[in-house]
Short mmCIF file of N, CA and C in Angstrom, two decimals:
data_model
loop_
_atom_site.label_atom_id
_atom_site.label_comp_id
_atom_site.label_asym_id
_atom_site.label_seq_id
_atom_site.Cartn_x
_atom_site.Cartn_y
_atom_site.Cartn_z
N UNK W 1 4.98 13.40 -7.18
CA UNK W 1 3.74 14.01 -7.59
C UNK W 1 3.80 15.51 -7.31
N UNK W 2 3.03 16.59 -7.84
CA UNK W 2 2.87 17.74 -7.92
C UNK W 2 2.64 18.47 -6.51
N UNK W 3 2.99 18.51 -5.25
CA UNK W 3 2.37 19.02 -4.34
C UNK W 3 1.27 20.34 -4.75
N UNK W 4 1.67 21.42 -5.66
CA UNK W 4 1.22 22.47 -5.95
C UNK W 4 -0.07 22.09 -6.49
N UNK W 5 -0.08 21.61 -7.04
CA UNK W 5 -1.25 20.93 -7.83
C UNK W 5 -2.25 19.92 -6.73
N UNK W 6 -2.19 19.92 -5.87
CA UNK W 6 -2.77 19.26 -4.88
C UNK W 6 -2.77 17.26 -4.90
N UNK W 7 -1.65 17.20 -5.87
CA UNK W 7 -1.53 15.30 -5.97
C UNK W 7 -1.13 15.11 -5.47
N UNK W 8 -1.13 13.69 -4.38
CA UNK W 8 -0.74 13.78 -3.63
C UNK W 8 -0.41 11.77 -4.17
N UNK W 9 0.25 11.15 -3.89
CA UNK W 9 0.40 9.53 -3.99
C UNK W 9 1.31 8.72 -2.79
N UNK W 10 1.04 7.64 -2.63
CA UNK W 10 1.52 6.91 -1.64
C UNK W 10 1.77 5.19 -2.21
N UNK W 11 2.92 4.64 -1.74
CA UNK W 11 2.81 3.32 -2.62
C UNK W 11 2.36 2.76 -1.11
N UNK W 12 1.99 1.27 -1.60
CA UNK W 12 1.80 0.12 -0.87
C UNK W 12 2.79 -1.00 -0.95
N UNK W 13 2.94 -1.83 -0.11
CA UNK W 13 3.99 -2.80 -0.79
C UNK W 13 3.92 -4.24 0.22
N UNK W 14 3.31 -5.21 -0.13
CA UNK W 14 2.94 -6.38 -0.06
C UNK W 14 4.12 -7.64 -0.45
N UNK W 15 4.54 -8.10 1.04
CA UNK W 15 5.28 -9.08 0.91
C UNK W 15 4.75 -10.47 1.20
N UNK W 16 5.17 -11.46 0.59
CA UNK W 16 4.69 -12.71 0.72
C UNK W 16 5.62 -13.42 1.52
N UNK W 17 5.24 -13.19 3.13
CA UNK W 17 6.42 -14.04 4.42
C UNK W 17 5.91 -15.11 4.64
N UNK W 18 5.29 -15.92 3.98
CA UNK W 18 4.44 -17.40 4.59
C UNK W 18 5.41 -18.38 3.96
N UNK W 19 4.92 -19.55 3.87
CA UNK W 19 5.58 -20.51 3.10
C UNK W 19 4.91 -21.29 1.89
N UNK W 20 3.86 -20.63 1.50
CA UNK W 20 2.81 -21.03 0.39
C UNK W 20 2.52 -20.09 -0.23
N UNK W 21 2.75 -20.21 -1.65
CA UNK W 21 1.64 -19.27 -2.68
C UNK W 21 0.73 -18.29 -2.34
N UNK W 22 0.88 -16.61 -2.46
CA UNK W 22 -0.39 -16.48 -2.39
C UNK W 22 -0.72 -15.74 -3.31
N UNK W 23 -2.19 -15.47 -3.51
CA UNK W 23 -2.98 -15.08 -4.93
C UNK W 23 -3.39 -14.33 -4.44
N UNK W 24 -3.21 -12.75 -5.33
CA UNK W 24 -3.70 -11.73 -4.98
C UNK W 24 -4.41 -11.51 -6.56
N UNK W 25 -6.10 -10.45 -7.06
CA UNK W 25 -6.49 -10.13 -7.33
C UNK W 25 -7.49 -9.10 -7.30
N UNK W 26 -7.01 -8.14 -8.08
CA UNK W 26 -7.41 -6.65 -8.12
C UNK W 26 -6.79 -5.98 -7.45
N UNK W 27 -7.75 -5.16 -6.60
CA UNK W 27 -7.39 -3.95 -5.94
C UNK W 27 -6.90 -4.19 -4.21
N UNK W 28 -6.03 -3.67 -3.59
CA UNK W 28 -6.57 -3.65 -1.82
C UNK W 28 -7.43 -3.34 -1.93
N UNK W 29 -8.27 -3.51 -0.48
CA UNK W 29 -9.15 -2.88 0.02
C UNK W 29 -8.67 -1.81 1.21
N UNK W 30 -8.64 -0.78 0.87
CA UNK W 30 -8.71 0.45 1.73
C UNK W 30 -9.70 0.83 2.62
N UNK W 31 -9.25 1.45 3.95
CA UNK W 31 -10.14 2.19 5.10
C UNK W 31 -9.41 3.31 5.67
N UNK W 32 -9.76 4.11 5.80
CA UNK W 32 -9.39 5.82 6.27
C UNK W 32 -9.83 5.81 7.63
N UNK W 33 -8.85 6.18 8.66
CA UNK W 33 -9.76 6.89 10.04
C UNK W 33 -9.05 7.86 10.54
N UNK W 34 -9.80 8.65 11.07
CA UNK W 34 -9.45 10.28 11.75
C UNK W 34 -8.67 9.81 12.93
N UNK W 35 -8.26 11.30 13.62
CA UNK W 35 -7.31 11.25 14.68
C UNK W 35 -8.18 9.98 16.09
N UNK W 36 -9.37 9.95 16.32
CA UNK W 36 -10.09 9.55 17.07
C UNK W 36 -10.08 8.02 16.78
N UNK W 37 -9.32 7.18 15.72
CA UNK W 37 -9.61 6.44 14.95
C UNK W 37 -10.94 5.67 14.69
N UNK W 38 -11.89 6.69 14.35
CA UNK W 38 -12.90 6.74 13.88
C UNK W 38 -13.59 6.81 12.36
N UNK W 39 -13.83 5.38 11.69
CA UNK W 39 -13.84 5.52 10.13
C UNK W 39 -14.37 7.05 9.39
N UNK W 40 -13.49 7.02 8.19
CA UNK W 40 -13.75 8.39 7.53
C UNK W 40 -14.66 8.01 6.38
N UNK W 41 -15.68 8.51 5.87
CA UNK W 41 -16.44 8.09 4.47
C UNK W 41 -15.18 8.44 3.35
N UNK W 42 -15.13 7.63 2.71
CA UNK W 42 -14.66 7.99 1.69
C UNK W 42 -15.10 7.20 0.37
N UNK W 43 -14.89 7.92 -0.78
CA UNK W 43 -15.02 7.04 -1.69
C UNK W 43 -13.53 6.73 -2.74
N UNK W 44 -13.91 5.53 -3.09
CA UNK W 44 -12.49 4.37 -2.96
C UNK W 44 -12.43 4.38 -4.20
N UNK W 45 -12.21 4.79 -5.33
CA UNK W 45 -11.62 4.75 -7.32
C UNK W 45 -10.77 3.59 -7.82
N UNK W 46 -11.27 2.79 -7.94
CA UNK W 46 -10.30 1.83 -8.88
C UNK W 46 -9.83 2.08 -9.96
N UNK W 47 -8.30 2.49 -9.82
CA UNK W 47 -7.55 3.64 -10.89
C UNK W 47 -7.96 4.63 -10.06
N UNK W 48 -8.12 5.82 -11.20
CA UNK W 48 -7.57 7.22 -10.71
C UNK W 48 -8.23 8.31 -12.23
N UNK W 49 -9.33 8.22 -12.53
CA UNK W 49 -9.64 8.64 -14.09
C UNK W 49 -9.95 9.81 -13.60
N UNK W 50 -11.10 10.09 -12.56
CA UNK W 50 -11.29 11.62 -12.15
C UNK W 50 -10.71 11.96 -11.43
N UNK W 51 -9.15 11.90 -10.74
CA UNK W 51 -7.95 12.29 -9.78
C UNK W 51 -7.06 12.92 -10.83
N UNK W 52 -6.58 11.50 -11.73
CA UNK W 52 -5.68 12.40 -12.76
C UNK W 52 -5.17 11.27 -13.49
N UNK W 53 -3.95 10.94 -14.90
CA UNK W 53 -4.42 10.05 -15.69
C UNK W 53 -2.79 9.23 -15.63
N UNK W 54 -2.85 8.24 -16.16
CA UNK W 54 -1.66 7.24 -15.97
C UNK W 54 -1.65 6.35 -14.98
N UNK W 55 -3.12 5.83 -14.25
CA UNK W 55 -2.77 5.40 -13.41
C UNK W 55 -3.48 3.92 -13.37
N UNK W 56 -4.20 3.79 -14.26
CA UNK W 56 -5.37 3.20 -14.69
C UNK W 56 -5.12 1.31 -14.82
N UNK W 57 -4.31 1.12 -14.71
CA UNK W 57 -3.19 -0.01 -15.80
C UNK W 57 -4.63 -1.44 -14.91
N UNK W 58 -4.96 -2.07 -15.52
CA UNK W 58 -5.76 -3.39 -15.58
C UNK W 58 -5.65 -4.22 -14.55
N UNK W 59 -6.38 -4.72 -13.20
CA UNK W 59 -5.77 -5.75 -12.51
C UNK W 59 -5.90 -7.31 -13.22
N UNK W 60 -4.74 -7.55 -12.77
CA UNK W 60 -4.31 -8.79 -13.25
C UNK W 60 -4.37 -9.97 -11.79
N UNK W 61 -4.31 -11.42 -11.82
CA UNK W 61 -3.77 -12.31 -11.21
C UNK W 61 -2.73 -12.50 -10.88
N UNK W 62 -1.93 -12.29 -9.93
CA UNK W 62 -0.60 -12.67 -9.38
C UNK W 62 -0.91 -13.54 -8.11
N UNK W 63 0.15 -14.29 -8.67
CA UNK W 63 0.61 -15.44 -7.05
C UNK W 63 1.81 -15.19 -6.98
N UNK W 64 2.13 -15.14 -5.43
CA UNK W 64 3.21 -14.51 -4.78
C UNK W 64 3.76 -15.61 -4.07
N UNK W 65 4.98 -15.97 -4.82
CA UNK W 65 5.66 -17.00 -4.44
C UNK W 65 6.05 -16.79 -3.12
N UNK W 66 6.69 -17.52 -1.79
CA UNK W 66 7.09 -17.01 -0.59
C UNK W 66 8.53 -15.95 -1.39
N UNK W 67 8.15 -14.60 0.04
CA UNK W 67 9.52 -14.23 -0.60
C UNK W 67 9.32 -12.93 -1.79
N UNK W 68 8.25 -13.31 -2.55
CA UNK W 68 8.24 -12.11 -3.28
C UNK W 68 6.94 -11.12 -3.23
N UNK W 69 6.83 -9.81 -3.30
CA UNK W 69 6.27 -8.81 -3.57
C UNK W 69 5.64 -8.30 -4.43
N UNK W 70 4.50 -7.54 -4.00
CA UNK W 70 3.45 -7.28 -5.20
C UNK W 70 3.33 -5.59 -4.49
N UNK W 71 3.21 -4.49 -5.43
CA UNK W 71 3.07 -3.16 -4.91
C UNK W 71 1.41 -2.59 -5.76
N UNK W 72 1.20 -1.54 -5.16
CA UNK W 72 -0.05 -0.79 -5.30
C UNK W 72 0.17 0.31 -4.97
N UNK W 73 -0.51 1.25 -5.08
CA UNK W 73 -0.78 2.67 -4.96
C UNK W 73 -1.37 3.76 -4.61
N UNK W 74 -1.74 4.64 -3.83
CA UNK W 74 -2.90 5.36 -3.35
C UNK W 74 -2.96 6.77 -4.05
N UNK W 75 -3.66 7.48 -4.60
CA UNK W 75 -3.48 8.74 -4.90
C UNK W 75 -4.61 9.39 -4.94
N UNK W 76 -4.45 10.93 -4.41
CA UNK W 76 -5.62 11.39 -4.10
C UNK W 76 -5.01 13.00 -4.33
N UNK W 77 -5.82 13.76 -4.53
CA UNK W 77 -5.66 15.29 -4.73
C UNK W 77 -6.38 16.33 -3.17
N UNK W 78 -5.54 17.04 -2.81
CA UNK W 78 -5.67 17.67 -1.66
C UNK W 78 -6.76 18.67 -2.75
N UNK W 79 -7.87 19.13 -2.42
CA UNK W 79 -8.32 20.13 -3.37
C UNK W 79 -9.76 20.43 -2.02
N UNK W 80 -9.83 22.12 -2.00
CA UNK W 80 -11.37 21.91 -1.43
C UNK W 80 -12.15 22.84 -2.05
N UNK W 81 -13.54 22.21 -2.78
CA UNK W 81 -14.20 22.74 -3.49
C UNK W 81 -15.30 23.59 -3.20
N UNK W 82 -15.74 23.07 -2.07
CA UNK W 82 -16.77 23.37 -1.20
C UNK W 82 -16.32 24.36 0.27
N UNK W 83 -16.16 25.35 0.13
CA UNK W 83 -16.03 26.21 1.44
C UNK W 83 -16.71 25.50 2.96
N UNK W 84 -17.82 24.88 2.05
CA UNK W 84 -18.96 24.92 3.72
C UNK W 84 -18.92 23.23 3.80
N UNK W 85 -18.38 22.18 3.12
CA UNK W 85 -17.84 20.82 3.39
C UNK W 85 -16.20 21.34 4.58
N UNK W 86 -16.24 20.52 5.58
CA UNK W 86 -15.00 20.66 5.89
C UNK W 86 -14.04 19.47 5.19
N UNK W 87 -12.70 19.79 5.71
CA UNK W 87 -11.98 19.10 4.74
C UNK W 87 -11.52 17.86 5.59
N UNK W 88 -11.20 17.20 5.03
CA UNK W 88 -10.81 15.61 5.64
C UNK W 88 -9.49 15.34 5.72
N UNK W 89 -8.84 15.18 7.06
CA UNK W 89 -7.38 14.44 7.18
C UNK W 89 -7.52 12.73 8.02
N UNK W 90 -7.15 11.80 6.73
CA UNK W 90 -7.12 10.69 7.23
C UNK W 90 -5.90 10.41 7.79
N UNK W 91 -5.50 10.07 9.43
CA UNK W 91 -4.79 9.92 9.80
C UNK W 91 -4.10 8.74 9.95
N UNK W 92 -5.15 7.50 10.37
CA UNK W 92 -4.89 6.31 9.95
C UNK W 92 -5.41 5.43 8.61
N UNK W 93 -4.94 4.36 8.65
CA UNK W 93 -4.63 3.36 7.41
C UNK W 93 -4.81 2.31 7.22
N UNK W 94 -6.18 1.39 7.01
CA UNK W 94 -6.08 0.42 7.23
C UNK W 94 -6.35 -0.41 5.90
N UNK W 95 -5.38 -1.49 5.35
CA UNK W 95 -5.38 -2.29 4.04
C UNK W 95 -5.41 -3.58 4.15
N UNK W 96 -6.26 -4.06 3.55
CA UNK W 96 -6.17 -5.34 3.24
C UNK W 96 -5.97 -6.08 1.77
N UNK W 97 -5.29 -7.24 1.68
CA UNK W 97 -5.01 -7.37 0.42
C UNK W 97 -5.96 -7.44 -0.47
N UNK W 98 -6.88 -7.69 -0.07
CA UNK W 98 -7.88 -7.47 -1.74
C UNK W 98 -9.56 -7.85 -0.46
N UNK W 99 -10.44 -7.59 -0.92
CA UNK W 99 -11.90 -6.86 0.01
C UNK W 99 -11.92 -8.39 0.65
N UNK W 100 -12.57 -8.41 1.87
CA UNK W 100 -13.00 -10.13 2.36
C UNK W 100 -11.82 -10.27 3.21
N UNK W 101 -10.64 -10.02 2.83
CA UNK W 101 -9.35 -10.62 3.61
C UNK W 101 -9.19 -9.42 5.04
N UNK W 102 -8.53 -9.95 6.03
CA UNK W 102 -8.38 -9.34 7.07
C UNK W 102 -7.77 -7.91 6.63
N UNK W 103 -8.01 -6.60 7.22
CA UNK W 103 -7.22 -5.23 6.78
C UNK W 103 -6.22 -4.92 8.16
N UNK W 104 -4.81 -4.49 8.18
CA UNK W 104 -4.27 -4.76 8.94
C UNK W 104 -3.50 -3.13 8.94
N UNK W 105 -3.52 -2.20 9.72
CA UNK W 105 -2.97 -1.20 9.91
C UNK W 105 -1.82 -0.64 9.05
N UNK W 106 -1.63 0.76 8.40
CA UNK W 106 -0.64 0.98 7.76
C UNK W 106 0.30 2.22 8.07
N UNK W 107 1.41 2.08 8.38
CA UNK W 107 1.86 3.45 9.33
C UNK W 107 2.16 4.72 8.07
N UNK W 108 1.39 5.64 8.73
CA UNK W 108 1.86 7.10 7.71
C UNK W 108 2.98 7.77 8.11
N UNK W 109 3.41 8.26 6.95
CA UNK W 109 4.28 9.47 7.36
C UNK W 109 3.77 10.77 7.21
N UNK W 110 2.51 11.07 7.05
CA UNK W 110 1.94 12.10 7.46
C UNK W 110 0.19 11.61 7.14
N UNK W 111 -0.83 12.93 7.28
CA UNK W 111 -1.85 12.68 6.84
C UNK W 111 -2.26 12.22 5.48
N UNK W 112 -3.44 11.73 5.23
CA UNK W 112 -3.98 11.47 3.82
C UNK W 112 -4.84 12.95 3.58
N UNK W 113 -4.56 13.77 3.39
CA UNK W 113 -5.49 15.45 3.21
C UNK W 113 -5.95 15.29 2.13
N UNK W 114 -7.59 14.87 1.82
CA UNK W 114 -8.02 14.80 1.10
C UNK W 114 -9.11 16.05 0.71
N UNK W 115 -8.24 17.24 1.41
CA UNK W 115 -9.60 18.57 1.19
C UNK W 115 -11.19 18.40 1.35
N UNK W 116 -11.52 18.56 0.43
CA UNK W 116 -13.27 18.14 0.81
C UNK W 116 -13.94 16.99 -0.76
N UNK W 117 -12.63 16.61 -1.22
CA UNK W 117 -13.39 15.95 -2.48
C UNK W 117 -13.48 14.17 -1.67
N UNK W 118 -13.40 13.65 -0.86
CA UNK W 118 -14.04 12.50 -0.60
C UNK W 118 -13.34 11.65 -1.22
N UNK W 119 -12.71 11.99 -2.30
CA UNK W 119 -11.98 10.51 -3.15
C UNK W 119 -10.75 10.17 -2.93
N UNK W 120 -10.19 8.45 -3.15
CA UNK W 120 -9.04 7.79 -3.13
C UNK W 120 -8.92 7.07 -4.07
N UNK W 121 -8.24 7.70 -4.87
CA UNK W 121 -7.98 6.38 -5.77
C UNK W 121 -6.97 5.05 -5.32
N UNK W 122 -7.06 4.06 -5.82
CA UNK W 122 -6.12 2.65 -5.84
C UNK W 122 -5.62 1.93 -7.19
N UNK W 123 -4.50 1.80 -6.82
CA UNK W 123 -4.27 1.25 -8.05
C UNK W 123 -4.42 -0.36 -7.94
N UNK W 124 -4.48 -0.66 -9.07
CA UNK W 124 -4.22 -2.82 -8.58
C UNK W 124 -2.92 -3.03 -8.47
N UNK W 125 -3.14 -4.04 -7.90
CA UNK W 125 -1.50 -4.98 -7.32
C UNK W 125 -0.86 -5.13 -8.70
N UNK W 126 0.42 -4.93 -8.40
CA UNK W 126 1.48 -5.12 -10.02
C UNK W 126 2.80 -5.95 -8.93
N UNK W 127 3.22 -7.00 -10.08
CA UNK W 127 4.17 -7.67 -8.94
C UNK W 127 5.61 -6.81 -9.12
N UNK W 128 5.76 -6.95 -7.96
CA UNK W 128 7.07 -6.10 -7.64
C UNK W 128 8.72 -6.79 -8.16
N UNK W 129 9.75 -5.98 -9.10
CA UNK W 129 10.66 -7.15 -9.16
C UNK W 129 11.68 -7.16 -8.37
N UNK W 130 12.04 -8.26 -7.79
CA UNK W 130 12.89 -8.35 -7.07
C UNK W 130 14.28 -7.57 -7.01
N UNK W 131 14.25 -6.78 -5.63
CA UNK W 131 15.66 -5.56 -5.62
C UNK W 131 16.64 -6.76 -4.75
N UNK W 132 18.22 -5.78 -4.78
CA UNK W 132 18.67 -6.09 -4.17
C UNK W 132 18.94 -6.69 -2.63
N UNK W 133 17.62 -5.55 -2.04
CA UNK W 133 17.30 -5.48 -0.85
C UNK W 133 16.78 -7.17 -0.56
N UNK W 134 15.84 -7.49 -1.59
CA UNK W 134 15.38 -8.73 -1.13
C UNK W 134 16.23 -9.99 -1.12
N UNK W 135 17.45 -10.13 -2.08
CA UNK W 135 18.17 -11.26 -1.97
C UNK W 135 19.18 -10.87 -0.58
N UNK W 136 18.73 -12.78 0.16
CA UNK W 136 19.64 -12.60 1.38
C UNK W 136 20.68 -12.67 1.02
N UNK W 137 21.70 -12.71 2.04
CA UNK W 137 23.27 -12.21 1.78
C UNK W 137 23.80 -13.59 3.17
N UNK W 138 24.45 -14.61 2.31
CA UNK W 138 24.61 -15.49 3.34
C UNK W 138 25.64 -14.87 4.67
N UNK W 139 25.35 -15.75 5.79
CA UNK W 139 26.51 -14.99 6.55
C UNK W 139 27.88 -15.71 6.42
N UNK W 140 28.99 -15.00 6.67
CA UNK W 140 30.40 -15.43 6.92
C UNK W 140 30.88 -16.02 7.64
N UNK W 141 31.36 -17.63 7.09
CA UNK W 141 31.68 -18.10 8.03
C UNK W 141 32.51 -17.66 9.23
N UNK W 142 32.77 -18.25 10.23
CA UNK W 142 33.54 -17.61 11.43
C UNK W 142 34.69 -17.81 11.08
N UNK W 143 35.54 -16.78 11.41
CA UNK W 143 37.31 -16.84 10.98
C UNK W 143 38.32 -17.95 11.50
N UNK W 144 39.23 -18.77 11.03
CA UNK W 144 39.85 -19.76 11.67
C UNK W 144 40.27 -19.22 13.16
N UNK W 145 40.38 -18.29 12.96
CA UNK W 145 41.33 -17.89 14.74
C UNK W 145 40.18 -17.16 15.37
N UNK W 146 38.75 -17.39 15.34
CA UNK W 146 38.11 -17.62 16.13
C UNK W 146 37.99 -18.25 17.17
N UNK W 147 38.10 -18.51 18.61
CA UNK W 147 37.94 -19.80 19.40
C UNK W 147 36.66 -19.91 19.25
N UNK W 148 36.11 -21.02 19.66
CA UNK W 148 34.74 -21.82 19.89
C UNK W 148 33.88 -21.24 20.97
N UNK W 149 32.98 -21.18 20.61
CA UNK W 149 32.00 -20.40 22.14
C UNK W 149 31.49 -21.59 22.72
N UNK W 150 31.66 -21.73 23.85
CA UNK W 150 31.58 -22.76 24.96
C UNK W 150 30.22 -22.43 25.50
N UNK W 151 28.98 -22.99 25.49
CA UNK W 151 27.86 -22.99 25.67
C UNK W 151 27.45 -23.41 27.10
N UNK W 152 28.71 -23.45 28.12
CA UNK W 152 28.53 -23.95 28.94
C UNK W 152 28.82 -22.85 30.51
#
């Protein structure tokens, strides 16, 4: 994204480690808190129409087989419009998979600097396709001229 331009985006990325199906629909639910971790007001955009454009794409229904991944998106514009609003750095992160469900901490690699415009956009969950990263890699068996480890 444009730093100069004050865009700023962040992905999300939702793995399914259980052993059952799960169904995700729409959006996370997002929460912002300051250094004090003290909630920040913000207001939350499903899509991104007054942030900036391409981001908009429809939530859909996905079930997340064990094992696979569904990603999302955060984007917001550093901009301050208002001299006499101060500006907002959300330091922490808290998401849950879609509103109602538990929200569970998200580590930054820096602030969310949202200047003084108040807004976050989100994108909806899109299922993620499976990378390399995710297929395990069996291990190797032990070499014949291994000896036996004696457990004793």
């Amino acid at each position: 994204m444009s730093a100069a331009m004050g865009l700023r985006a962040m992905g999300l990325d939702l793995l399914n480690c259980g052993d059952r199906p799960y169904e995700l629909r729409g959006y996370p639910a997002v929460a912002l808190r300051d250094a004090d971790g003290d909630p920040i007001e913000v207001r939350i955009i499903p899509g991104a129409k007054p942030i900036t454009s391409g981001f908009d794409h429809p939530p859909t229904r996905i079930v997340l087989a064990p094992g696979e991944r569904a990603g999302a998106a955060l984007i917001w514009r550093n901009l301050v419009t208002d001299a006499t609003v101060p500006a907002t750095n959300g330091t922490g992160l808290d998401v849950a998979p879609v509103a109602g469900r538990p929200a569970h901490p998200v580590a930054l690699d820096g602030p969310i600097d949202l200047g003084n415009t108040g807004r976050l956009g989100v994108s909806a969950w899109e299922r993620r396709k499976p990378g390399p990263a995710d297929t395990p890699t069996p291990a190797a068996p032990p070499s014949p001229t291994t000896p036996p480890v004696n457990p004793l």
